[in-house]
PDB file of N, CA and C in Angstrom:
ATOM      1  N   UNK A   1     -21.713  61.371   9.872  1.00 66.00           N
ATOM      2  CA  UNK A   1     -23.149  61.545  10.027  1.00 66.00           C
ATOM      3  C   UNK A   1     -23.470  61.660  11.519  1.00 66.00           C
ATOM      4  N   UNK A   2     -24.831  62.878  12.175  1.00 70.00           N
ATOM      5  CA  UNK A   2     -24.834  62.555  13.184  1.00 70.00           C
ATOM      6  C   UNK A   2     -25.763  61.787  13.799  1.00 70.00           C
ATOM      7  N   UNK A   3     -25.536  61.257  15.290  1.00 65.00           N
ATOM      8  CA  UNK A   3     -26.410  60.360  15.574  1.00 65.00           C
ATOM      9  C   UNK A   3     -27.878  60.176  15.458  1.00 65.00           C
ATOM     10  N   UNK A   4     -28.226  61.610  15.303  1.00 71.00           N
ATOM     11  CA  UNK A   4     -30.017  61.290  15.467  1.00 71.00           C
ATOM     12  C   UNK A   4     -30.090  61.559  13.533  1.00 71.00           C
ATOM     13  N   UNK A   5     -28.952  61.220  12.732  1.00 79.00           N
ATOM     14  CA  UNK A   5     -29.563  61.501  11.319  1.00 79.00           C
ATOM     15  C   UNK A   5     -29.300  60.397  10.523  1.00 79.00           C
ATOM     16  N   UNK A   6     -29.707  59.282  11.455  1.00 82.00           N
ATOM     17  CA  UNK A   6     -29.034  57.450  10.898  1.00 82.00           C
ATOM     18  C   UNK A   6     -30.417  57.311   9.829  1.00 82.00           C
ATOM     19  N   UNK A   7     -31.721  58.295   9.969  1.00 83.00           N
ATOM     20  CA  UNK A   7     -32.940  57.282   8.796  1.00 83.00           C
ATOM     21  C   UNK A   7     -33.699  56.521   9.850  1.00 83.00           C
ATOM     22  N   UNK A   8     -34.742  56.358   9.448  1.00 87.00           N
ATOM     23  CA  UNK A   8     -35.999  55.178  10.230  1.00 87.00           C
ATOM     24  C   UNK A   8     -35.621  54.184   9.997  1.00 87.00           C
ATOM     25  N   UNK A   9     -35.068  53.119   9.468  1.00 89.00           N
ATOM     26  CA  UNK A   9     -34.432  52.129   9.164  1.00 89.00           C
ATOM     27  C   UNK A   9     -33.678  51.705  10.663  1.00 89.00           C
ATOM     28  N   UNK A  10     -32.696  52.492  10.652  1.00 87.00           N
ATOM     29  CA  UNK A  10     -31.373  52.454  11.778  1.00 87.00           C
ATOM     30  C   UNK A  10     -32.318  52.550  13.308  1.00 87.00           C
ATOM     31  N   UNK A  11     -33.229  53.465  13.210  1.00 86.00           N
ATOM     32  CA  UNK A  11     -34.276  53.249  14.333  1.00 86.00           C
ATOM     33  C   UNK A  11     -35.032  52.555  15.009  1.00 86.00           C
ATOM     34  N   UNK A  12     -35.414  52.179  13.675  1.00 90.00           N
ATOM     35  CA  UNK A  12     -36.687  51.018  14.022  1.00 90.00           C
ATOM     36  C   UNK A  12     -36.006  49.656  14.278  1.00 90.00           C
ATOM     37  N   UNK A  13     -34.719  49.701  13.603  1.00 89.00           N
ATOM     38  CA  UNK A  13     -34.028  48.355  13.943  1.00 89.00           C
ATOM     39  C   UNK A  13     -33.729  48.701  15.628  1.00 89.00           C
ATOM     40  N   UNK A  14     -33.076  49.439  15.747  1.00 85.00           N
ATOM     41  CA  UNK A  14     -32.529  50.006  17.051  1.00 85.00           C
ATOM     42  C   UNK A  14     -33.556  49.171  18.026  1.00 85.00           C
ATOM     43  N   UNK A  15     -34.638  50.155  17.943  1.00 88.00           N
ATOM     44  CA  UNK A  15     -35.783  50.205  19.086  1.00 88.00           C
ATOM     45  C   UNK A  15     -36.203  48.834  18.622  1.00 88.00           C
ATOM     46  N   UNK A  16     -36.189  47.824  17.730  1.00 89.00           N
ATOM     47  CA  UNK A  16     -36.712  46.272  17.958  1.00 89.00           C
ATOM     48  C   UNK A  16     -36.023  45.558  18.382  1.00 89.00           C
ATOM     49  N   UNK A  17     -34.404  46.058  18.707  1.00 86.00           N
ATOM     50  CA  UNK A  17     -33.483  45.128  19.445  1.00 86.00           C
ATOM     51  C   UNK A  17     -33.586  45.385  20.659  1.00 86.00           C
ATOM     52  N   UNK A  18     -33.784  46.850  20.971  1.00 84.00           N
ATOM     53  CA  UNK A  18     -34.183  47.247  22.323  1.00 84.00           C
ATOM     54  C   UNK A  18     -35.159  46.724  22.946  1.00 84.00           C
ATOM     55  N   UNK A  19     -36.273  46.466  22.580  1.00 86.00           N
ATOM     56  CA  UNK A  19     -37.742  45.989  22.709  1.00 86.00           C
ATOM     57  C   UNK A  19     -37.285  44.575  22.862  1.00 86.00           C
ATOM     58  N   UNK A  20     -36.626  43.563  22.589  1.00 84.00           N
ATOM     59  CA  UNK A  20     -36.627  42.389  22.435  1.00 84.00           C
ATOM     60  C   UNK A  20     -35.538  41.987  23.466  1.00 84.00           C
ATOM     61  N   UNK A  21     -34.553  43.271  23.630  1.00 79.00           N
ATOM     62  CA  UNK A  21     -33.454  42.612  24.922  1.00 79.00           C
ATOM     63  C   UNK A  21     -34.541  42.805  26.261  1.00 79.00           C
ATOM     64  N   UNK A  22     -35.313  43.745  25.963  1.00 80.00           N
ATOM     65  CA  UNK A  22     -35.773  44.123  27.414  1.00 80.00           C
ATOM     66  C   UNK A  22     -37.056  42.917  28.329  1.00 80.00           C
ATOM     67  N   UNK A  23     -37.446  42.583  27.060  1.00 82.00           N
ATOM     68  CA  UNK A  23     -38.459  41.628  27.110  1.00 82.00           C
ATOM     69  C   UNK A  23     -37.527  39.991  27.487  1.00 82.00           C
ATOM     70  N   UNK A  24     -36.616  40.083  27.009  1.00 78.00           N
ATOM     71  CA  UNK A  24     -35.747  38.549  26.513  1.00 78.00           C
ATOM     72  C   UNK A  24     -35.935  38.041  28.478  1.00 78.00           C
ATOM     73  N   UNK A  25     -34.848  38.659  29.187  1.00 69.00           N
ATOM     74  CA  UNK A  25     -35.203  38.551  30.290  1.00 69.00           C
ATOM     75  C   UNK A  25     -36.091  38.541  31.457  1.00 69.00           C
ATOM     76  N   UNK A  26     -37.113  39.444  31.124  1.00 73.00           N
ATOM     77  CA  UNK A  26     -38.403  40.555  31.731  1.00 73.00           C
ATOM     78  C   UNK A  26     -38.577  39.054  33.480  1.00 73.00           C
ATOM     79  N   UNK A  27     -38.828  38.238  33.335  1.00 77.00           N
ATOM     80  CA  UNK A  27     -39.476  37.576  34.588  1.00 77.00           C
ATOM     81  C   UNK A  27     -38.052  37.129  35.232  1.00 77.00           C
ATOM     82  N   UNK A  28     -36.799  37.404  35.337  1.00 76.00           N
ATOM     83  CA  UNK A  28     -35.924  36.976  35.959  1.00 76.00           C
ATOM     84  C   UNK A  28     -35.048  38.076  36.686  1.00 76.00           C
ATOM     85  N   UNK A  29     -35.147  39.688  36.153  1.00 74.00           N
ATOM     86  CA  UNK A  29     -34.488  40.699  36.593  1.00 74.00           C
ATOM     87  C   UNK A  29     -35.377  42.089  37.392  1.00 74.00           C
ATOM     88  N   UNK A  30     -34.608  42.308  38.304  1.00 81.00           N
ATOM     89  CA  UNK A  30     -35.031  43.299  38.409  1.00 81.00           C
ATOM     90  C   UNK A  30     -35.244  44.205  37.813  1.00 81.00           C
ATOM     91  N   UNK A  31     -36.466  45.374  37.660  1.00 82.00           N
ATOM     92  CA  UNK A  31     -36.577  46.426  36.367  1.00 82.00           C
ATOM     93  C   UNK A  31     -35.761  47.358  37.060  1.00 82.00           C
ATOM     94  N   UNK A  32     -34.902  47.773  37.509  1.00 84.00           N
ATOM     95  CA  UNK A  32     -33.689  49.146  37.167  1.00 84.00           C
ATOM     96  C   UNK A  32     -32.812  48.138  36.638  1.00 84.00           C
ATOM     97  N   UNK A  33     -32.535  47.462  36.898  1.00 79.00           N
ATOM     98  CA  UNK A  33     -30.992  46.067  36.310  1.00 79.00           C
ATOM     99  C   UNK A  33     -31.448  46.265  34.812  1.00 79.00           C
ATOM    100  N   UNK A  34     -32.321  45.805  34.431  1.00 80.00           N
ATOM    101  CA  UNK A  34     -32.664  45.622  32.836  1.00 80.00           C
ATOM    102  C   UNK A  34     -32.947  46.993  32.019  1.00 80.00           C
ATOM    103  N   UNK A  35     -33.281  48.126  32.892  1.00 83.00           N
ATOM    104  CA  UNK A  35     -33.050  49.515  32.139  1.00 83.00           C
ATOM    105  C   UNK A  35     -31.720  49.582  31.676  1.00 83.00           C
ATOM    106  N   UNK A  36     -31.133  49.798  32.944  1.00 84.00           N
ATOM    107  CA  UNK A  36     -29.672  50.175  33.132  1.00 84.00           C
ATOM    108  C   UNK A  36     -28.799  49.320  31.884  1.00 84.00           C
ATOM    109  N   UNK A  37     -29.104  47.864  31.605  1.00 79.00           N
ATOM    110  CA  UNK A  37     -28.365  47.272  30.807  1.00 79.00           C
ATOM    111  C   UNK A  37     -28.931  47.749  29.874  1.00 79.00           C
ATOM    112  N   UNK A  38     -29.734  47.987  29.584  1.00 81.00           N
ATOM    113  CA  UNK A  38     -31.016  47.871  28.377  1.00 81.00           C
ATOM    114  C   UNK A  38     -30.140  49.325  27.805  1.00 81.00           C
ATOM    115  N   UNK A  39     -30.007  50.286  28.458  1.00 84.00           N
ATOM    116  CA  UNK A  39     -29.786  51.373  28.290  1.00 84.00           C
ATOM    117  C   UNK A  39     -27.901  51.732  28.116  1.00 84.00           C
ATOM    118  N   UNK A  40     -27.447  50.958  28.799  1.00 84.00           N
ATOM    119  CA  UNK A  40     -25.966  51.356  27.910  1.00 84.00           C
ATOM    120  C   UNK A  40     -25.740  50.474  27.011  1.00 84.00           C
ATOM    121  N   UNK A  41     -26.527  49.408  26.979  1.00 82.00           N
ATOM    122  CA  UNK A  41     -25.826  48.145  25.255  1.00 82.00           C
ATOM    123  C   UNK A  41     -26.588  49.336  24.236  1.00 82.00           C
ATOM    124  N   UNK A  42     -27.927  49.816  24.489  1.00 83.00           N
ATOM    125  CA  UNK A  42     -28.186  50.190  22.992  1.00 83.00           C
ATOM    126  C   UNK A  42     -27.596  51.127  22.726  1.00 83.00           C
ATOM    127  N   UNK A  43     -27.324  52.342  24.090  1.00 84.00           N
ATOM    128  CA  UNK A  43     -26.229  53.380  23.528  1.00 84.00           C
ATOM    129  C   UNK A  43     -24.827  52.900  23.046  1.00 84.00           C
ATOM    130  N   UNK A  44     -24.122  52.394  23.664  1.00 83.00           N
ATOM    131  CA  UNK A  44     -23.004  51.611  22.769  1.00 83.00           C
ATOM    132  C   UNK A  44     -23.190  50.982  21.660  1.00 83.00           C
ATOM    133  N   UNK A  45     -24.288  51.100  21.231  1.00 84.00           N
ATOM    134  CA  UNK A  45     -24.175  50.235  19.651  1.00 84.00           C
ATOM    135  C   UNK A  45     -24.535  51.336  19.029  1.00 84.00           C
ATOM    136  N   UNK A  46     -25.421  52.298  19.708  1.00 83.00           N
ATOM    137  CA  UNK A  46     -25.809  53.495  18.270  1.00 83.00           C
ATOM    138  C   UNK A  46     -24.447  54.018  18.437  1.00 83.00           C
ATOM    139  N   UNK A  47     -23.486  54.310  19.648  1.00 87.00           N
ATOM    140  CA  UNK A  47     -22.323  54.875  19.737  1.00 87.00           C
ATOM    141  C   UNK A  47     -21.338  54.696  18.508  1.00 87.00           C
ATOM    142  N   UNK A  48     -21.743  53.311  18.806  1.00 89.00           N
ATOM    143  CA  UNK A  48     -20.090  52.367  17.947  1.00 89.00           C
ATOM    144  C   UNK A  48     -20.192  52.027  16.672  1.00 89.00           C
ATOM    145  N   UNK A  49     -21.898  52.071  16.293  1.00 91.00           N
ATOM    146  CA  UNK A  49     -22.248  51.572  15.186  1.00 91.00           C
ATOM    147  C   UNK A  49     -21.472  52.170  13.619  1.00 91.00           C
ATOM    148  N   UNK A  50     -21.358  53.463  13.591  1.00 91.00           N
ATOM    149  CA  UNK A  50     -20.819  54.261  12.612  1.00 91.00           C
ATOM    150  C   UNK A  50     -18.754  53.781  12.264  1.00 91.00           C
ATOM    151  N   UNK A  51     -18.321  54.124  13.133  1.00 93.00           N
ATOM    152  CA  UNK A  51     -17.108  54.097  13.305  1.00 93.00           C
ATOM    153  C   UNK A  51     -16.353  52.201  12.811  1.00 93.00           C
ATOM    154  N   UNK A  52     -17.143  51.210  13.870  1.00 94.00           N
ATOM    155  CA  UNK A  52     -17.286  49.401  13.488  1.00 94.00           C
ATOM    156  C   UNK A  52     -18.070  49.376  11.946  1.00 94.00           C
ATOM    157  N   UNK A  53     -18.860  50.169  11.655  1.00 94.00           N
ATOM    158  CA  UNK A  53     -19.402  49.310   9.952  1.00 94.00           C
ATOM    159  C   UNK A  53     -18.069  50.233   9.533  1.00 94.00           C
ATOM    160  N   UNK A  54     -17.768  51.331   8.942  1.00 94.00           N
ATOM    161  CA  UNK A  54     -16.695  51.524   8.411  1.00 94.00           C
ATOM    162  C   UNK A  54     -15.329  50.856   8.403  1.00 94.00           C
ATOM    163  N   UNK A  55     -15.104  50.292   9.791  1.00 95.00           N
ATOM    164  CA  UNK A  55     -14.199  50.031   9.714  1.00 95.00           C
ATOM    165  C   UNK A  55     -13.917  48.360   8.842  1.00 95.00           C
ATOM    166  N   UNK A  56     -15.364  47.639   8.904  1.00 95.00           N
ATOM    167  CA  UNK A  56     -15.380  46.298   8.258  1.00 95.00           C
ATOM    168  C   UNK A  56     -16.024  46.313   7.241  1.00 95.00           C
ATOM    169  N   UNK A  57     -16.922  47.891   6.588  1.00 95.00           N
ATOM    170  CA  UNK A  57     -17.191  47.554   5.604  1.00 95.00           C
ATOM    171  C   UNK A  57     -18.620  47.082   5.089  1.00 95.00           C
ATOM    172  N   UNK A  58     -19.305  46.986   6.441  1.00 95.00           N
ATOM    173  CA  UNK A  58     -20.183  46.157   6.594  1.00 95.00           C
ATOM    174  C   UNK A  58     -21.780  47.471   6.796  1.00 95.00           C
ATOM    175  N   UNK A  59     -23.362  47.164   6.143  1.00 94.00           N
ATOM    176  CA  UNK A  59     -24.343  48.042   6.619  1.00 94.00           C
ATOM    177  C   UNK A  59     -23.929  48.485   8.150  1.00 94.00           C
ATOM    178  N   UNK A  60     -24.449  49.774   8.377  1.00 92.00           N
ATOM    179  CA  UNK A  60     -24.424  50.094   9.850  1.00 92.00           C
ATOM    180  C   UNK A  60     -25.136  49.609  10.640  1.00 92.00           C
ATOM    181  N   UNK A  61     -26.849  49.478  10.288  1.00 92.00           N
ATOM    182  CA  UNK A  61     -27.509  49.525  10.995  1.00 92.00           C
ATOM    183  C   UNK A  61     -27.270  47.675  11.550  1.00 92.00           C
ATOM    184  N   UNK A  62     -27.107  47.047  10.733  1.00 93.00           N
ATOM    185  CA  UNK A  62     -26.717  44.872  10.641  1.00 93.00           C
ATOM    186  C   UNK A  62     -25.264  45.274  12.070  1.00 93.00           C
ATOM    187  N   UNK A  63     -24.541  46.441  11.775  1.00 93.00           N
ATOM    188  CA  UNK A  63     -23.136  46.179  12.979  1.00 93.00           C
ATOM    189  C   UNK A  63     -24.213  46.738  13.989  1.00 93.00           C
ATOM    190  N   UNK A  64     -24.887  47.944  14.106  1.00 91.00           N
ATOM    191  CA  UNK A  64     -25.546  48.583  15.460  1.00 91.00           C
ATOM    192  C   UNK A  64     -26.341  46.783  16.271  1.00 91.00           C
ATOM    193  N   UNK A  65     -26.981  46.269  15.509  1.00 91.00           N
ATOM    194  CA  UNK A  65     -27.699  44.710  16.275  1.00 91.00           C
ATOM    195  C   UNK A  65     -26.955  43.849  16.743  1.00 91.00           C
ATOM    196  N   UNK A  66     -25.764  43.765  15.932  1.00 92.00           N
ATOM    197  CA  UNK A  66     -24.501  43.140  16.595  1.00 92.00           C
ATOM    198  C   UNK A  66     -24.321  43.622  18.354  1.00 92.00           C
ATOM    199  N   UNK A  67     -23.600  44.897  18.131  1.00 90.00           N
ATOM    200  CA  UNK A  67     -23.265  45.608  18.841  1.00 90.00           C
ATOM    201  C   UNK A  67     -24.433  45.345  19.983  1.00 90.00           C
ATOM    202  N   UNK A  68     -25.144  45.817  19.799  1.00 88.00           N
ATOM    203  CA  UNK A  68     -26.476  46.381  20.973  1.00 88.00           C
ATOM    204  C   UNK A  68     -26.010  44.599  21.832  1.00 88.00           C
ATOM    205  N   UNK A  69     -26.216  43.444  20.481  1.00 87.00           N
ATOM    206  CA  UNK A  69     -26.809  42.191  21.286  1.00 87.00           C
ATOM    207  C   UNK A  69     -25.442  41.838  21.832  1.00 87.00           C
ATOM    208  N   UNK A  70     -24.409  41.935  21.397  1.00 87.00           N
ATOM    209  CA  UNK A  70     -22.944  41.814  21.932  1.00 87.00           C
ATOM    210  C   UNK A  70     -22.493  42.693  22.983  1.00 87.00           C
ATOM    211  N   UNK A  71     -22.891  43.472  22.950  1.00 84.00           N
ATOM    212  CA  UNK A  71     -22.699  44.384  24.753  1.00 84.00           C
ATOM    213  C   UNK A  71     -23.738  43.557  25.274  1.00 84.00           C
ATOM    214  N   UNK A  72     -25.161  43.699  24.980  1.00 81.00           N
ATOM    215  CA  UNK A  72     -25.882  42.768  26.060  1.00 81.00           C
ATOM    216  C   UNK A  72     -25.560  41.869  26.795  1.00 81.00           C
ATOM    217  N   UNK A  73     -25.012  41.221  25.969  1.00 85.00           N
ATOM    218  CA  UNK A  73     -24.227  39.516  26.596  1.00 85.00           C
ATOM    219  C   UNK A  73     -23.187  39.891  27.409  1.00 85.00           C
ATOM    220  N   UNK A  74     -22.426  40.599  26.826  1.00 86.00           N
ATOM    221  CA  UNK A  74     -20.781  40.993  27.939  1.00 86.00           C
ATOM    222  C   UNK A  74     -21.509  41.712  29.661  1.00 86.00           C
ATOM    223  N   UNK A  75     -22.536  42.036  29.090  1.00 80.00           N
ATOM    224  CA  UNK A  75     -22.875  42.712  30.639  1.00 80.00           C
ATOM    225  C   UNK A  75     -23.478  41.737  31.457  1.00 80.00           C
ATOM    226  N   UNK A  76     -24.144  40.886  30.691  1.00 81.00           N
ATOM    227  CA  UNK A  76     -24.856  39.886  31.432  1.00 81.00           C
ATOM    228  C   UNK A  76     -23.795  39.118  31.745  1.00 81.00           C
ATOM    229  N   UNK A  77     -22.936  38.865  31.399  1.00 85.00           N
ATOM    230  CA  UNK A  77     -21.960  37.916  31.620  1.00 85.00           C
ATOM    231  C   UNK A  77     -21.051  38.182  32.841  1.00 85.00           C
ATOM    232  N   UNK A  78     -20.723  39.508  32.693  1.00 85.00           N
ATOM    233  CA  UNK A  78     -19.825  40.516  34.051  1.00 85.00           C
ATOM    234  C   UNK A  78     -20.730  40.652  34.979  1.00 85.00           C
ATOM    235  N   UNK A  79     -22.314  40.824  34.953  1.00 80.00           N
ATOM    236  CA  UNK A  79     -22.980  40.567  36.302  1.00 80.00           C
ATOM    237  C   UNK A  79     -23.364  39.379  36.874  1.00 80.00           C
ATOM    238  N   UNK A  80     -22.783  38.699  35.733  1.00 80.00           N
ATOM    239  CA  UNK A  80     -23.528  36.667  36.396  1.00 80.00           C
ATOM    240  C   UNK A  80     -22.111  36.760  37.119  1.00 80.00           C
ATOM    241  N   UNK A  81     -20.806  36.752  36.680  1.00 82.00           N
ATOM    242  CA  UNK A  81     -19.590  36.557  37.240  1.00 82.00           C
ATOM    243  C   UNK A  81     -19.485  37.254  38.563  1.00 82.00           C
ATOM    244  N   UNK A  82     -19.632  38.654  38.796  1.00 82.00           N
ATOM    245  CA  UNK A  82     -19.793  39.422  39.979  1.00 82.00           C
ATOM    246  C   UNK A  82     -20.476  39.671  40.842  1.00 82.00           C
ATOM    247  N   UNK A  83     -21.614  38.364  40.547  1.00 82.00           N
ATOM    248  CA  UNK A  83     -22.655  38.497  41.502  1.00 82.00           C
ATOM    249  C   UNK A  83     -22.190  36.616  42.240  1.00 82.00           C
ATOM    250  N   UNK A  84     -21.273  35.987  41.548  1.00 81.00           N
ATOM    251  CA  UNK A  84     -20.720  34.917  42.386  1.00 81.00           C
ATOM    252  C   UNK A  84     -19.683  35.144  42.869  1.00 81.00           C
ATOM    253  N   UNK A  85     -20.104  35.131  44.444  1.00 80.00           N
ATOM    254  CA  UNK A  85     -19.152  35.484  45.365  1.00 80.00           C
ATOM    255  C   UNK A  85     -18.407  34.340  45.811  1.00 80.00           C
ATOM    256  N   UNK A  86     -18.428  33.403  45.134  1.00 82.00           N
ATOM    257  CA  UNK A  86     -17.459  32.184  45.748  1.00 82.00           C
ATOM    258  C   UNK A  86     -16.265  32.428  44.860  1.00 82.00           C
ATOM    259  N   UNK A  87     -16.957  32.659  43.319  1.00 77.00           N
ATOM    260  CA  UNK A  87     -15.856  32.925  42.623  1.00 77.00           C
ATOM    261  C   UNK A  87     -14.714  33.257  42.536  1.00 77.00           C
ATOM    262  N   UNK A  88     -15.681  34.906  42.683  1.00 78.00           N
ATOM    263  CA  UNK A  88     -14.285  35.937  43.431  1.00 78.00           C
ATOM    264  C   UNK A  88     -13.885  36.011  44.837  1.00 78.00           C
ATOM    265  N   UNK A  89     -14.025  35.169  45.678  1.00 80.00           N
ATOM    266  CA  UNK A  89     -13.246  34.739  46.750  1.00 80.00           C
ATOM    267  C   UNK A  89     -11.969  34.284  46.113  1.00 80.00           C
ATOM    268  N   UNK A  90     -12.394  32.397  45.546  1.00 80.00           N
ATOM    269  CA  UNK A  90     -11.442  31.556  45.312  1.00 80.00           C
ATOM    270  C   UNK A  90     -10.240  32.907  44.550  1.00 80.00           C
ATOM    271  N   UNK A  91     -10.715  33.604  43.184  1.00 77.00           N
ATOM    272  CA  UNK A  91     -10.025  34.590  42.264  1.00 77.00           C
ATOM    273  C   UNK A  91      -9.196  35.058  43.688  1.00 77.00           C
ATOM    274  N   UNK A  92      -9.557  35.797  44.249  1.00 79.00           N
ATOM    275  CA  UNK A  92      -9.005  36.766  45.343  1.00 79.00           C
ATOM    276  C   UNK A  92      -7.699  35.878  46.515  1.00 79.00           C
ATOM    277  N   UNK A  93      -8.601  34.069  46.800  1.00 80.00           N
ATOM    278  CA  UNK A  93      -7.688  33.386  47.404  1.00 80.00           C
ATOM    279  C   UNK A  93      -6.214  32.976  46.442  1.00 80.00           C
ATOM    280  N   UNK A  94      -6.439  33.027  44.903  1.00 79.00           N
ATOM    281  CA  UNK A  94      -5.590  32.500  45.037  1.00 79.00           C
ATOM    282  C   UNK A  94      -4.626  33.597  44.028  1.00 79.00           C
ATOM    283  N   UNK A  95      -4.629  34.912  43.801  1.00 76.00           N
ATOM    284  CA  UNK A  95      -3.972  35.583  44.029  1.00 76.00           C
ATOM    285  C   UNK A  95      -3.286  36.419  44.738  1.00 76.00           C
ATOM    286  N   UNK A  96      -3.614  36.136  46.020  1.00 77.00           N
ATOM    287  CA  UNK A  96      -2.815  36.350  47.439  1.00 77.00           C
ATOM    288  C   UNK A  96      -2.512  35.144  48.008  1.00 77.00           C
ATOM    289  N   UNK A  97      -2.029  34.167  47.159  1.00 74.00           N
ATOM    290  CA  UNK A  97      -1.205  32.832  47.356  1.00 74.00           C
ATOM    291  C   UNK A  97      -2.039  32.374  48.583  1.00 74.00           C
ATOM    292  N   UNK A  98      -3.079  32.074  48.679  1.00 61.00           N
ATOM    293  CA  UNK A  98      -4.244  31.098  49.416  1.00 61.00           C
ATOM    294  C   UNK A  98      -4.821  29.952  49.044  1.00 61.00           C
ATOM    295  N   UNK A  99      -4.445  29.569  47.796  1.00 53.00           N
ATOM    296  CA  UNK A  99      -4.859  28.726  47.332  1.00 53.00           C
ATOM    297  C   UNK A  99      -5.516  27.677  48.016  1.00 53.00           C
ATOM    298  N   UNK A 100      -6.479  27.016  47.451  1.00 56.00           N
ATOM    299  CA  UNK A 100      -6.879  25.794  48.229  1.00 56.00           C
ATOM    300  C   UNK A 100      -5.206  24.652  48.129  1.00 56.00           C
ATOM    301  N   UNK A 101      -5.035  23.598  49.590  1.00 54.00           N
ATOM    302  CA  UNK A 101      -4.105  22.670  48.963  1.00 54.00           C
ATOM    303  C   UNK A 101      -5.156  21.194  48.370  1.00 54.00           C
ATOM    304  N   UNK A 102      -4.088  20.647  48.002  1.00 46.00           N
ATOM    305  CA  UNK A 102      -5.027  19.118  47.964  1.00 46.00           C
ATOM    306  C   UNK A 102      -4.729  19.131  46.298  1.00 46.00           C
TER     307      UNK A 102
END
């Protein structure tokens, strides 16, 4: 099936997960940060949605909300991590054998 022929169903779910990630954050992010995420989790879930329910079996549109809210998180998660720079120091110290001693 192709992507724009999922039914109002698959849509309206779509665009209320969309509507609700964008809002979830709204007073803590910058607005290009929250497009930008906003905008590749939901394409990766309408992406993936077809191919993941087949493969488990499961409604499409129930895997696309998954999806959308499960990329959300992985991105939020890879920009909380990459935006701590002590982190990836220590990461960086101690795979070039820098380790802290003690």
């Amino acid at each position: 099936m192709a992507w724009y022929d999922k039914g109002s169903d698959y849509w309206a779910a779509w665009l209320g997960v969309a509507i609700y990630m964008a809002l979830r954050n709204a007073d803590r992010a910058p607005i290009l940060r929250r497009i930008l995420k906003l905008g590749s989790s939901t394409l990766l879930g309408a992406s993936l949605s077809e191919p993941v329910a087949a493969m488990f079996g499961a409604p499409e549109t129930l895997v696309m909300v998954f999806l959308v809210v499960g990329a959300h998180l992985v991105l939020d998660l890879v920009m909380a991590l990459l935006s701590d720079r002590a982190l990836i120091a220590d990461i960086v110290r101690g795979r070039m054998g820098g380790g802290r001693n003690g």
